[in-house]
Short mmCIF file of C-alpha atoms and ligand atoms in Angstrom, two decimals:
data_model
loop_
_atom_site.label_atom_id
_atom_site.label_comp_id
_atom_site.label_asym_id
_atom_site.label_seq_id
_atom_site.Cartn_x
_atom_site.Cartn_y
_atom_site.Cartn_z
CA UNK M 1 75.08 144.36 82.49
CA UNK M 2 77.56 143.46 85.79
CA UNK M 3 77.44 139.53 87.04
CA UNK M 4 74.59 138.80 89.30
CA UNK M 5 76.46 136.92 92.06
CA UNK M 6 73.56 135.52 94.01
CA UNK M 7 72.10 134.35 90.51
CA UNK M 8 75.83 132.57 89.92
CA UNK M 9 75.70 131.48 93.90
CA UNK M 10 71.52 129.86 93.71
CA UNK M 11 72.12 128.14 90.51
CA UNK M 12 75.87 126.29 92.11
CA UNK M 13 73.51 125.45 95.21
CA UNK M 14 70.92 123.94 92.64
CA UNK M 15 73.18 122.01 90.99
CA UNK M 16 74.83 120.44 94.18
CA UNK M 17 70.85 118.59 95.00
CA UNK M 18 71.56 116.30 91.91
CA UNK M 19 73.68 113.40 93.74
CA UNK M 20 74.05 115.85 96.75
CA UNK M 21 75.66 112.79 99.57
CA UNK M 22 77.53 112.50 102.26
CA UNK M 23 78.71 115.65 105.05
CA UNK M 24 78.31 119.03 104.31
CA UNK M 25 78.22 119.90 100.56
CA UNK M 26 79.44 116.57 99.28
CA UNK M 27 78.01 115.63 95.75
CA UNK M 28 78.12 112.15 94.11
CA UNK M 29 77.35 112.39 90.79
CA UNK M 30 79.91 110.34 88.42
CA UNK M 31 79.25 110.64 84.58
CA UNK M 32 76.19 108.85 82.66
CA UNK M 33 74.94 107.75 86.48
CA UNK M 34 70.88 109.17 86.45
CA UNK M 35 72.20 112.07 88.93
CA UNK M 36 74.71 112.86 86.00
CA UNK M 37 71.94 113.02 83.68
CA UNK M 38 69.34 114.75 85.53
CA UNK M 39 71.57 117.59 86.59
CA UNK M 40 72.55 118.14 82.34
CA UNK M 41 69.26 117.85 81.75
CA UNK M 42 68.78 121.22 84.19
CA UNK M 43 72.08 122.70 82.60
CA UNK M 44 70.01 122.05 79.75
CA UNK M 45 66.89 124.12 81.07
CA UNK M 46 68.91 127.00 82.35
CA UNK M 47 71.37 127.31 79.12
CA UNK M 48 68.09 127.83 76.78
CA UNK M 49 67.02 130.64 79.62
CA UNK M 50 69.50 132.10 78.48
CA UNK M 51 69.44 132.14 74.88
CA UNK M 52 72.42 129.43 74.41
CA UNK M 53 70.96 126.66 72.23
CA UNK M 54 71.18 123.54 74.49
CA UNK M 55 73.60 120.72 72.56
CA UNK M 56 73.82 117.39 73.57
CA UNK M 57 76.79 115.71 71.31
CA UNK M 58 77.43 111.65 70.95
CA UNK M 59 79.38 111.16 74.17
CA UNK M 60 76.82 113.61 76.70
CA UNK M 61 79.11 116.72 76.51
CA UNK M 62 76.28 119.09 76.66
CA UNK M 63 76.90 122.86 74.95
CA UNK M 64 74.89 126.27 75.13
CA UNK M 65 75.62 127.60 72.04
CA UNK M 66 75.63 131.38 71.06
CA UNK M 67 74.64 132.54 67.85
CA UNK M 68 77.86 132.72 65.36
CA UNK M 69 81.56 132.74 66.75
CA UNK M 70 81.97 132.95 70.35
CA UNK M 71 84.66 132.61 73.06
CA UNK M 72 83.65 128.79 74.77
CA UNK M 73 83.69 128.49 78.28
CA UNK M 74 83.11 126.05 81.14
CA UNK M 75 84.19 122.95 82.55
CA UNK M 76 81.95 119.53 83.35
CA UNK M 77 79.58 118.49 85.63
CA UNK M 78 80.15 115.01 86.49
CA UNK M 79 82.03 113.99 89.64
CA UNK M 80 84.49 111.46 91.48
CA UNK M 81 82.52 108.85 92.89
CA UNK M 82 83.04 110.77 96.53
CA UNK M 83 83.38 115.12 95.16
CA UNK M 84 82.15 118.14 96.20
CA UNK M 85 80.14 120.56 94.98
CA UNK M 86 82.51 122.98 92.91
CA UNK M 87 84.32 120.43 91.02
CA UNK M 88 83.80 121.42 87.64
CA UNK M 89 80.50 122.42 88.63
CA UNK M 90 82.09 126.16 89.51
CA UNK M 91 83.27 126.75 85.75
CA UNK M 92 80.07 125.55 84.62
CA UNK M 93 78.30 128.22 86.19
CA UNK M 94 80.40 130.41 86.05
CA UNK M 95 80.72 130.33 82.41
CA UNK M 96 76.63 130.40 81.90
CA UNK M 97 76.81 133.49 84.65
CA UNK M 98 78.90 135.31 82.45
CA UNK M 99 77.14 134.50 79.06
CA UNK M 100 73.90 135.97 80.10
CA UNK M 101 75.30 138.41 81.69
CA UNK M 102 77.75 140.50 79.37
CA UNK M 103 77.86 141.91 75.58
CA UNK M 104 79.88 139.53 73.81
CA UNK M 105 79.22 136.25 72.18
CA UNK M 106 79.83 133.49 75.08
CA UNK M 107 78.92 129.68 74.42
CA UNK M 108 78.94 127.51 77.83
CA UNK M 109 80.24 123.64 77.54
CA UNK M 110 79.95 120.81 80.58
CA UNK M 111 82.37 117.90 79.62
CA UNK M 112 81.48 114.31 80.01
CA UNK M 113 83.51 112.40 82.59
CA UNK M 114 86.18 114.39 83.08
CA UNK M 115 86.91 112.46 86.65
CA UNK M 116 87.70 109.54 84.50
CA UNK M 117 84.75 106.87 85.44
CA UNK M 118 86.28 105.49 81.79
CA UNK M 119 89.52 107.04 81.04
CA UNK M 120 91.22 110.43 81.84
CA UNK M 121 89.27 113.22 80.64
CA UNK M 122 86.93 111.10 78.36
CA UNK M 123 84.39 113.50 76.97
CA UNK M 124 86.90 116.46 75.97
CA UNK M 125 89.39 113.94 74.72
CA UNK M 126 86.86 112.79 72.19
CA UNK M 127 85.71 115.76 71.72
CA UNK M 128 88.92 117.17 70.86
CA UNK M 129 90.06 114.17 68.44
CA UNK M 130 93.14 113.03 70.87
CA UNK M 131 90.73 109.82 71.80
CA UNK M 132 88.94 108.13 68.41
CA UNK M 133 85.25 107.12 69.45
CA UNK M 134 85.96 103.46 68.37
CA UNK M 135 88.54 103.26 71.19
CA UNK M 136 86.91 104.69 74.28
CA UNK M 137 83.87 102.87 73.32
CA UNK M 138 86.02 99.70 73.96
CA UNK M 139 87.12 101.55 77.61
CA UNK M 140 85.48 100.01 80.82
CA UNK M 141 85.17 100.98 84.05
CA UNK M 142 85.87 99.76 87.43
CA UNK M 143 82.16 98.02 87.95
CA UNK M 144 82.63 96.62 84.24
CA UNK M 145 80.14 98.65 82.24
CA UNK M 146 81.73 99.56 78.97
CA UNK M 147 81.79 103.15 77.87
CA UNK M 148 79.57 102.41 74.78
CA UNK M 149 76.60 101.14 76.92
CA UNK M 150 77.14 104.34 79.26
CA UNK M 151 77.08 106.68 76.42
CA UNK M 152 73.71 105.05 75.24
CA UNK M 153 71.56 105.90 78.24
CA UNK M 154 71.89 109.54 76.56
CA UNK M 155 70.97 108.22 73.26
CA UNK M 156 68.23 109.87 73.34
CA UNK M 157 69.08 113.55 73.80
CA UNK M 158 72.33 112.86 71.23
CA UNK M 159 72.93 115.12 68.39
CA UNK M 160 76.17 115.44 66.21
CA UNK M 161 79.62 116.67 67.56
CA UNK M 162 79.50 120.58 67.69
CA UNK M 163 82.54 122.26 65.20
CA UNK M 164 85.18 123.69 67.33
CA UNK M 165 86.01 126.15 64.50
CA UNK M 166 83.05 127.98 65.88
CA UNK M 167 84.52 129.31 69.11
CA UNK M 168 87.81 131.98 69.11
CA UNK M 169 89.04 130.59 72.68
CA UNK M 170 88.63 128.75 76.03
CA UNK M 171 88.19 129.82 79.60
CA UNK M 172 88.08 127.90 82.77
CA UNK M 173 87.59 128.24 86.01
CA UNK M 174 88.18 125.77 88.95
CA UNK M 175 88.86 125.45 92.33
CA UNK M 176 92.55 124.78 92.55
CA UNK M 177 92.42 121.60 94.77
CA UNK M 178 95.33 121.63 96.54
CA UNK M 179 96.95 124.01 99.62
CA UNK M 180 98.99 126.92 97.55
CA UNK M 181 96.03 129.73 97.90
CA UNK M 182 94.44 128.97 101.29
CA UNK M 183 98.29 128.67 102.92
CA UNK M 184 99.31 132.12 101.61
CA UNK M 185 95.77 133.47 101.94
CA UNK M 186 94.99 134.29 98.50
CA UNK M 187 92.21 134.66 96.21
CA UNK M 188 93.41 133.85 92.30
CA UNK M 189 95.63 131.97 90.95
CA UNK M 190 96.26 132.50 87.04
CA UNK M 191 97.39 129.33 85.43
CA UNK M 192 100.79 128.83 83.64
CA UNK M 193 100.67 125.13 82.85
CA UNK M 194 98.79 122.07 83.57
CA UNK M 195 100.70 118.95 83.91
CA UNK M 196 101.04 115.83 82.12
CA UNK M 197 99.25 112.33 83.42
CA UNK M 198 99.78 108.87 82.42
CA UNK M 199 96.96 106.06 83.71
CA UNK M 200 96.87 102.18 83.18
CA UNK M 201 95.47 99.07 85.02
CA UNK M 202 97.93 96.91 86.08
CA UNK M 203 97.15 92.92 86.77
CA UNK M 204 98.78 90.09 89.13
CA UNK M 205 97.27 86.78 88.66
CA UNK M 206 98.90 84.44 91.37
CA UNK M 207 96.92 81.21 92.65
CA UNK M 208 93.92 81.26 94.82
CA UNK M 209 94.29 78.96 97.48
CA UNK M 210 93.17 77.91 101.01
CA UNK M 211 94.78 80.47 103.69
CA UNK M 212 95.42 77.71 106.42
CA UNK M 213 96.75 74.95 104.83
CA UNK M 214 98.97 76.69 101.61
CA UNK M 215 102.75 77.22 103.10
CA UNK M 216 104.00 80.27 102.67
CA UNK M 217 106.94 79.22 100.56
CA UNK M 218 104.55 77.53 98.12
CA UNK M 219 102.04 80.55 97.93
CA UNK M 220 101.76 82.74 94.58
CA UNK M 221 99.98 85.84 96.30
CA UNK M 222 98.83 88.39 94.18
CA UNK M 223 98.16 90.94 96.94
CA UNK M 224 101.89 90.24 98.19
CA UNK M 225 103.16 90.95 94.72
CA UNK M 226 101.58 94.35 94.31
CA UNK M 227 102.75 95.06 98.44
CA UNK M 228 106.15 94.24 97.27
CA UNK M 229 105.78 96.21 93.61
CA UNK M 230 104.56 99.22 95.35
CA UNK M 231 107.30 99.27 97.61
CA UNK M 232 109.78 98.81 94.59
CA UNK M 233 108.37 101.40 92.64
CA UNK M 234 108.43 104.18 95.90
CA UNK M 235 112.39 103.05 96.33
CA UNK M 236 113.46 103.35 92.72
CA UNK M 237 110.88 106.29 91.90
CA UNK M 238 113.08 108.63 94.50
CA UNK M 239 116.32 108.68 91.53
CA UNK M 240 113.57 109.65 88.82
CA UNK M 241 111.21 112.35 90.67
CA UNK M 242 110.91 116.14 91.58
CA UNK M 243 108.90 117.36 94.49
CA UNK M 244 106.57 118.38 92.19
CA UNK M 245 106.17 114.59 90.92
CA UNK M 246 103.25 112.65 92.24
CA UNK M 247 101.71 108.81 91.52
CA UNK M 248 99.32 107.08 92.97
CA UNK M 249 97.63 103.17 93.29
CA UNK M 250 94.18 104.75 93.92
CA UNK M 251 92.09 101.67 93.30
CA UNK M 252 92.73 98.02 94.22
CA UNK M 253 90.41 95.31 93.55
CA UNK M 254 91.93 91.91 95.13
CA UNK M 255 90.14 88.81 94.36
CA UNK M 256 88.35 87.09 95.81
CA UNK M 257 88.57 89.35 98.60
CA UNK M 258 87.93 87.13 101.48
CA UNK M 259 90.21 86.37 104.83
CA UNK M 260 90.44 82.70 104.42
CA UNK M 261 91.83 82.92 101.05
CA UNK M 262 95.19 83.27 98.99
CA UNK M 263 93.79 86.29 96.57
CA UNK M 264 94.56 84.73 93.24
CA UNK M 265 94.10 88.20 91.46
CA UNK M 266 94.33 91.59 91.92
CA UNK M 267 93.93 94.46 89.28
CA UNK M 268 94.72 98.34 90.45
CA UNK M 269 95.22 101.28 88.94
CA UNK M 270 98.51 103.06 88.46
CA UNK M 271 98.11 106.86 87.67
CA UNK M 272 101.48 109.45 87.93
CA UNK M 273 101.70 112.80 86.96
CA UNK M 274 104.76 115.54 86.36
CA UNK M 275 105.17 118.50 83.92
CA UNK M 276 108.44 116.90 82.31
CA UNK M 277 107.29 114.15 79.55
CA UNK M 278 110.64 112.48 79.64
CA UNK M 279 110.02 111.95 83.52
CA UNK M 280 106.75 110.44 82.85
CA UNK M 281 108.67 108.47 80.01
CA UNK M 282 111.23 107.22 82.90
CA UNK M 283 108.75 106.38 85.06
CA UNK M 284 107.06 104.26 82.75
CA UNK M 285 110.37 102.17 82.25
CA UNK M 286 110.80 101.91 86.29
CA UNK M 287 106.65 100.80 86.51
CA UNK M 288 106.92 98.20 83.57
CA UNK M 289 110.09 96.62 84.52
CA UNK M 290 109.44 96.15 88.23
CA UNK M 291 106.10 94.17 87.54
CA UNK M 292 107.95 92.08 85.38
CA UNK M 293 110.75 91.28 88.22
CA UNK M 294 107.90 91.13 90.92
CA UNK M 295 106.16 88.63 88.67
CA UNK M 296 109.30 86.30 88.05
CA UNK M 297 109.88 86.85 92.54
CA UNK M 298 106.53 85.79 93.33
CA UNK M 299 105.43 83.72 90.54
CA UNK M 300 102.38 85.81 89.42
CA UNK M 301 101.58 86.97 86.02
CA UNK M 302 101.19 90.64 85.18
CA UNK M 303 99.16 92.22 82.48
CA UNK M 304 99.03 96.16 81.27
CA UNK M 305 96.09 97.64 80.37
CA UNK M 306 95.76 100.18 77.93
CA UNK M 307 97.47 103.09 78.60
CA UNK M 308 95.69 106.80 78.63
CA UNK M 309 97.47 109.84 78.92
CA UNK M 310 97.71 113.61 78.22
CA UNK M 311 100.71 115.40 77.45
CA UNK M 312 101.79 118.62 79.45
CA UNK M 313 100.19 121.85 78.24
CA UNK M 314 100.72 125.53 78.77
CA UNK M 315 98.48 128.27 78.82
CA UNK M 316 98.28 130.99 76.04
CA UNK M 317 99.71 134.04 76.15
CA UNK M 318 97.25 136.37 75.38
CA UNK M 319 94.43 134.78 77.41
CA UNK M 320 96.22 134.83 80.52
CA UNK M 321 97.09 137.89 80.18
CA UNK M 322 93.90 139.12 80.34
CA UNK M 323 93.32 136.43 83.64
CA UNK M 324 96.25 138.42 84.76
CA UNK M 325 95.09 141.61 84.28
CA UNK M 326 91.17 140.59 85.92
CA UNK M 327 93.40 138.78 88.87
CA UNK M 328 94.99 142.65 89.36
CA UNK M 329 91.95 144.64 88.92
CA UNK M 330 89.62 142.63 91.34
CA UNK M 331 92.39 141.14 93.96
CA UNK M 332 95.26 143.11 93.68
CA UNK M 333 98.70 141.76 95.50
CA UNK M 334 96.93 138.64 96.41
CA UNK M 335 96.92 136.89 93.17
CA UNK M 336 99.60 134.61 92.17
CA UNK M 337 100.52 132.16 88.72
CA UNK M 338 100.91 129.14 88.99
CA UNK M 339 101.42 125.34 87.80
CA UNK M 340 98.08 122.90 87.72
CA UNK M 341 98.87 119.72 89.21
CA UNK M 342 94.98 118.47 88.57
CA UNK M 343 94.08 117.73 85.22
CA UNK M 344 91.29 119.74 83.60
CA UNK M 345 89.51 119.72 80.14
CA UNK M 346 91.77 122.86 78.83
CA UNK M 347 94.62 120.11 78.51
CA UNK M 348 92.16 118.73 75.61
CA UNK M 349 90.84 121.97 74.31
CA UNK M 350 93.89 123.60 73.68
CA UNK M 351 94.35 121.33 70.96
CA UNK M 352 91.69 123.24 68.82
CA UNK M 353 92.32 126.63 70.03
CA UNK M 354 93.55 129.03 72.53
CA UNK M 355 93.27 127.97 76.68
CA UNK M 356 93.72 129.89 80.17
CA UNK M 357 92.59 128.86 83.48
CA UNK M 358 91.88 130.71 86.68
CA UNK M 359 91.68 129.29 90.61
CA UNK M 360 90.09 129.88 93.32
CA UNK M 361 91.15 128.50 96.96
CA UNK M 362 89.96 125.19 97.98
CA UNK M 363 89.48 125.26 102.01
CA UNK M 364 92.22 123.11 103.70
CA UNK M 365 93.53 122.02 99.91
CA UNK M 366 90.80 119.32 100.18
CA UNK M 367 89.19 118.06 96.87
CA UNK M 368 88.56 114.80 95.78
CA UNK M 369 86.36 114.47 99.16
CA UNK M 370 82.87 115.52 100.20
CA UNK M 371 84.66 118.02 102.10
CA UNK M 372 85.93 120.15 98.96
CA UNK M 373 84.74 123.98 100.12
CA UNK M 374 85.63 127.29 99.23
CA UNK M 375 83.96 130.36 100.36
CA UNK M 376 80.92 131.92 98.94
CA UNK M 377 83.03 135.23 98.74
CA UNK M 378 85.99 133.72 97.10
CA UNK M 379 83.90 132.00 94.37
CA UNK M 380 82.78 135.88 93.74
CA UNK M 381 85.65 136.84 93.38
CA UNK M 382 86.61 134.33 91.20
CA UNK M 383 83.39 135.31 88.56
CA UNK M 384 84.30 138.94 88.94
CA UNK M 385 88.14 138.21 87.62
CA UNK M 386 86.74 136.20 84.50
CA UNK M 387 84.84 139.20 84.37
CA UNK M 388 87.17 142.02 84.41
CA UNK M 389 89.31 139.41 82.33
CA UNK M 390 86.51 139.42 79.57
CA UNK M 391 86.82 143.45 79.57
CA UNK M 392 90.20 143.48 79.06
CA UNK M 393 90.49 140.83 76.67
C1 LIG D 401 90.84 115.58 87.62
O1 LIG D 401 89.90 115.57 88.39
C2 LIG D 401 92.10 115.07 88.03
O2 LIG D 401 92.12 113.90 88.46
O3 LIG D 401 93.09 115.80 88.01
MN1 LIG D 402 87.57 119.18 87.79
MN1 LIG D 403 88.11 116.29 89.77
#
């Protein structure tokens, strides 16, 4: 039996109404938030439909399980605080499009905070044994709820965490989220690597004081000593980085946050990214040592948080290959491979067993926004390369 696509297409529309916000197609639904749970909840509904067994595991990564070995496929549900509509959401679909659709044995899987409300990746890196449950439980977010209380308002739909040994493989598809396809007008791009991130909180405690009467020779600023680390980092960052290299201070909370006041504090997030681990090792040194010379400058204590990360990865032979071959059946000569500069849960799965990954364009390279888009056609094409990848494989 061939893919329905206006099945595939209704059921990504129905999922974009839990935490639909904002313009256009915009969708705020970060992980364990009741949007979050509600719209697994309908994953749920549709994955025993189709004769997956719904599986809710100790963390909210919800399964559809076939009967007996199968290949596993998907991606999560959750998103960034501000997403659209095919963030994750697309491979989700796509996946339970494709297992009630076709012959073979195919189990569906929507990972639990993925966009990193807690850490990078959370519910696949539990999941896949590179985070122990003891420690994320410990992990907080930016509102300070810790992860363990998150996890518990799915307490009740928890069951054990599902053997990987079960499934042979694992396929995703996503929406690349940057400008490579929509600039050369193409439709697929086959995965070759994803690359490697490293995340921490970073803290400058200075002294709060009065804005009109503290000279500024006597002032211990924290907001002035992550102004002036952020500018160190960008000058000594350019003898460490390739083009390819990206980092990013993404959120800031200054305290007290007021106009008549010396912020005291301020705690942001430092996140950087590159295929090359020794960069990201290099970068580290550069990040670490100019908080501590900022600090001694401006008289503020710093503090690291715990550090997450995930290491490079590269795709599997084999699988691709058969991405590669769907990518040339379906959209021949405008297909390319390429390097994923997003993160995705395959970094995570391919721990337990073979990964691949296939793109489709993102409109304008926008993601990350409420105006993340891509064409109704262009997801269809997308579902019909996983499928002519699936025949092949
Ligand atoms: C995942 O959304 C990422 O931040 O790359
Ligand atoms: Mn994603
Ligand atoms: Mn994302």
């Amino acid at each position: 039996m061939a893919v329905n696509a206006q099945r595939f297409l209704d059921d990504l529309h129905k999922l974009r109404e839990f935490g639909a916000s904002g313009v256009g197609n915009g969708v705020s639904r970060p992980a364990y938030s009741d949007a979050d749970i509600a719209a697994r909840r309908w994953l749920a509904g549709r994955f025993a439909e189709a004769c997956l067994e719904p599986h809710f595991d100790p963390v909210g990564n919800l399964f559809g399980l076939a009967p007996g070995k199968s290949l596993l496929m998907g991606s999560h549900s959750d998103s960034q605080p501000e997403g659209g509509w095919l963030d994750g959401a697309l491979g989700v679909v796509a996946a339970l499009e494709l297992a009630r659709s076709g012959d073979r044995p195919i189990s569906v899987v929507s990972f639990q905070d993925e966009e990193g409300r807690f850490g990078v990746t959370t519910g696949s890196a539990i999941w896949s044994g590179k985070l122990p449950l003891e420690h994320a439980d410990d992990l907080i977010d930016h509102g300070g709820m810790r992860f363990s209380a998150a996890r518990g308002r799915m307490r009740d739909l928890a069951q054990g965490f599902v053997d990987p040994n079960r499934f042979t493989g694992f396929l995703e598809m996503h929406i690349e989220q940057g400008p490579v396809l929509d600039t050369n007008k193409e439709k697929i791009g086959v995965v070759t690597d994803i690359v490697g991130i490293r995340d921490m909180v970073i803290e400058f405690s200075g002294q709060q004081n009065h804005a009109g009467t503290t000279p500024m020779h006597l002032r211990r600023d924290a907001f002035q000593a992550l102004s002036a680390f952020n500018s160190l980092i960008n000058d000594r960052f350019k003898n460490v980085v390739s083009p390819q290299t990206v980092w990013t201070i993404g959120h800031v909370d200054v305290h007290p946050s007021a106009s008549s006041i010396v912020p005291g504090q301020v705690r942001f997030s430092m996140q950087w990214r590159d295929g090359d681990v020794d960069r990201l090792a290099r970068m580290e040194s550069i990040i670490r040592a100019s908080a501590e010379e900022i600090g001694r400058a401006i008289g503020v204590e710093f503090r690291f948080g715990q550090m997450l990360g995930i290491e490079p990865v590269e795709m599997d032979p084999e699988l691709r290959q058969s991405l590669e071959d769907g990518a040339q059946t379906v959209a021949p000569g405008t297909w390319r491979v390429m390097p994923s500069g997003a993160l995705h849960d395959a970094s995570n799965v391919a721990a337990l067993m073979p990964v691949a990954m296939v793109f489709v364009p993102s409109i304008n390279g926008i993601s990350h926004d409420f105006a993340e888009d891509t064409s109704e056609a262009d997801l269809v094409i997308g579902l019909q390369v996983l499928e002519a990848a699936l025949a092949s494989h």
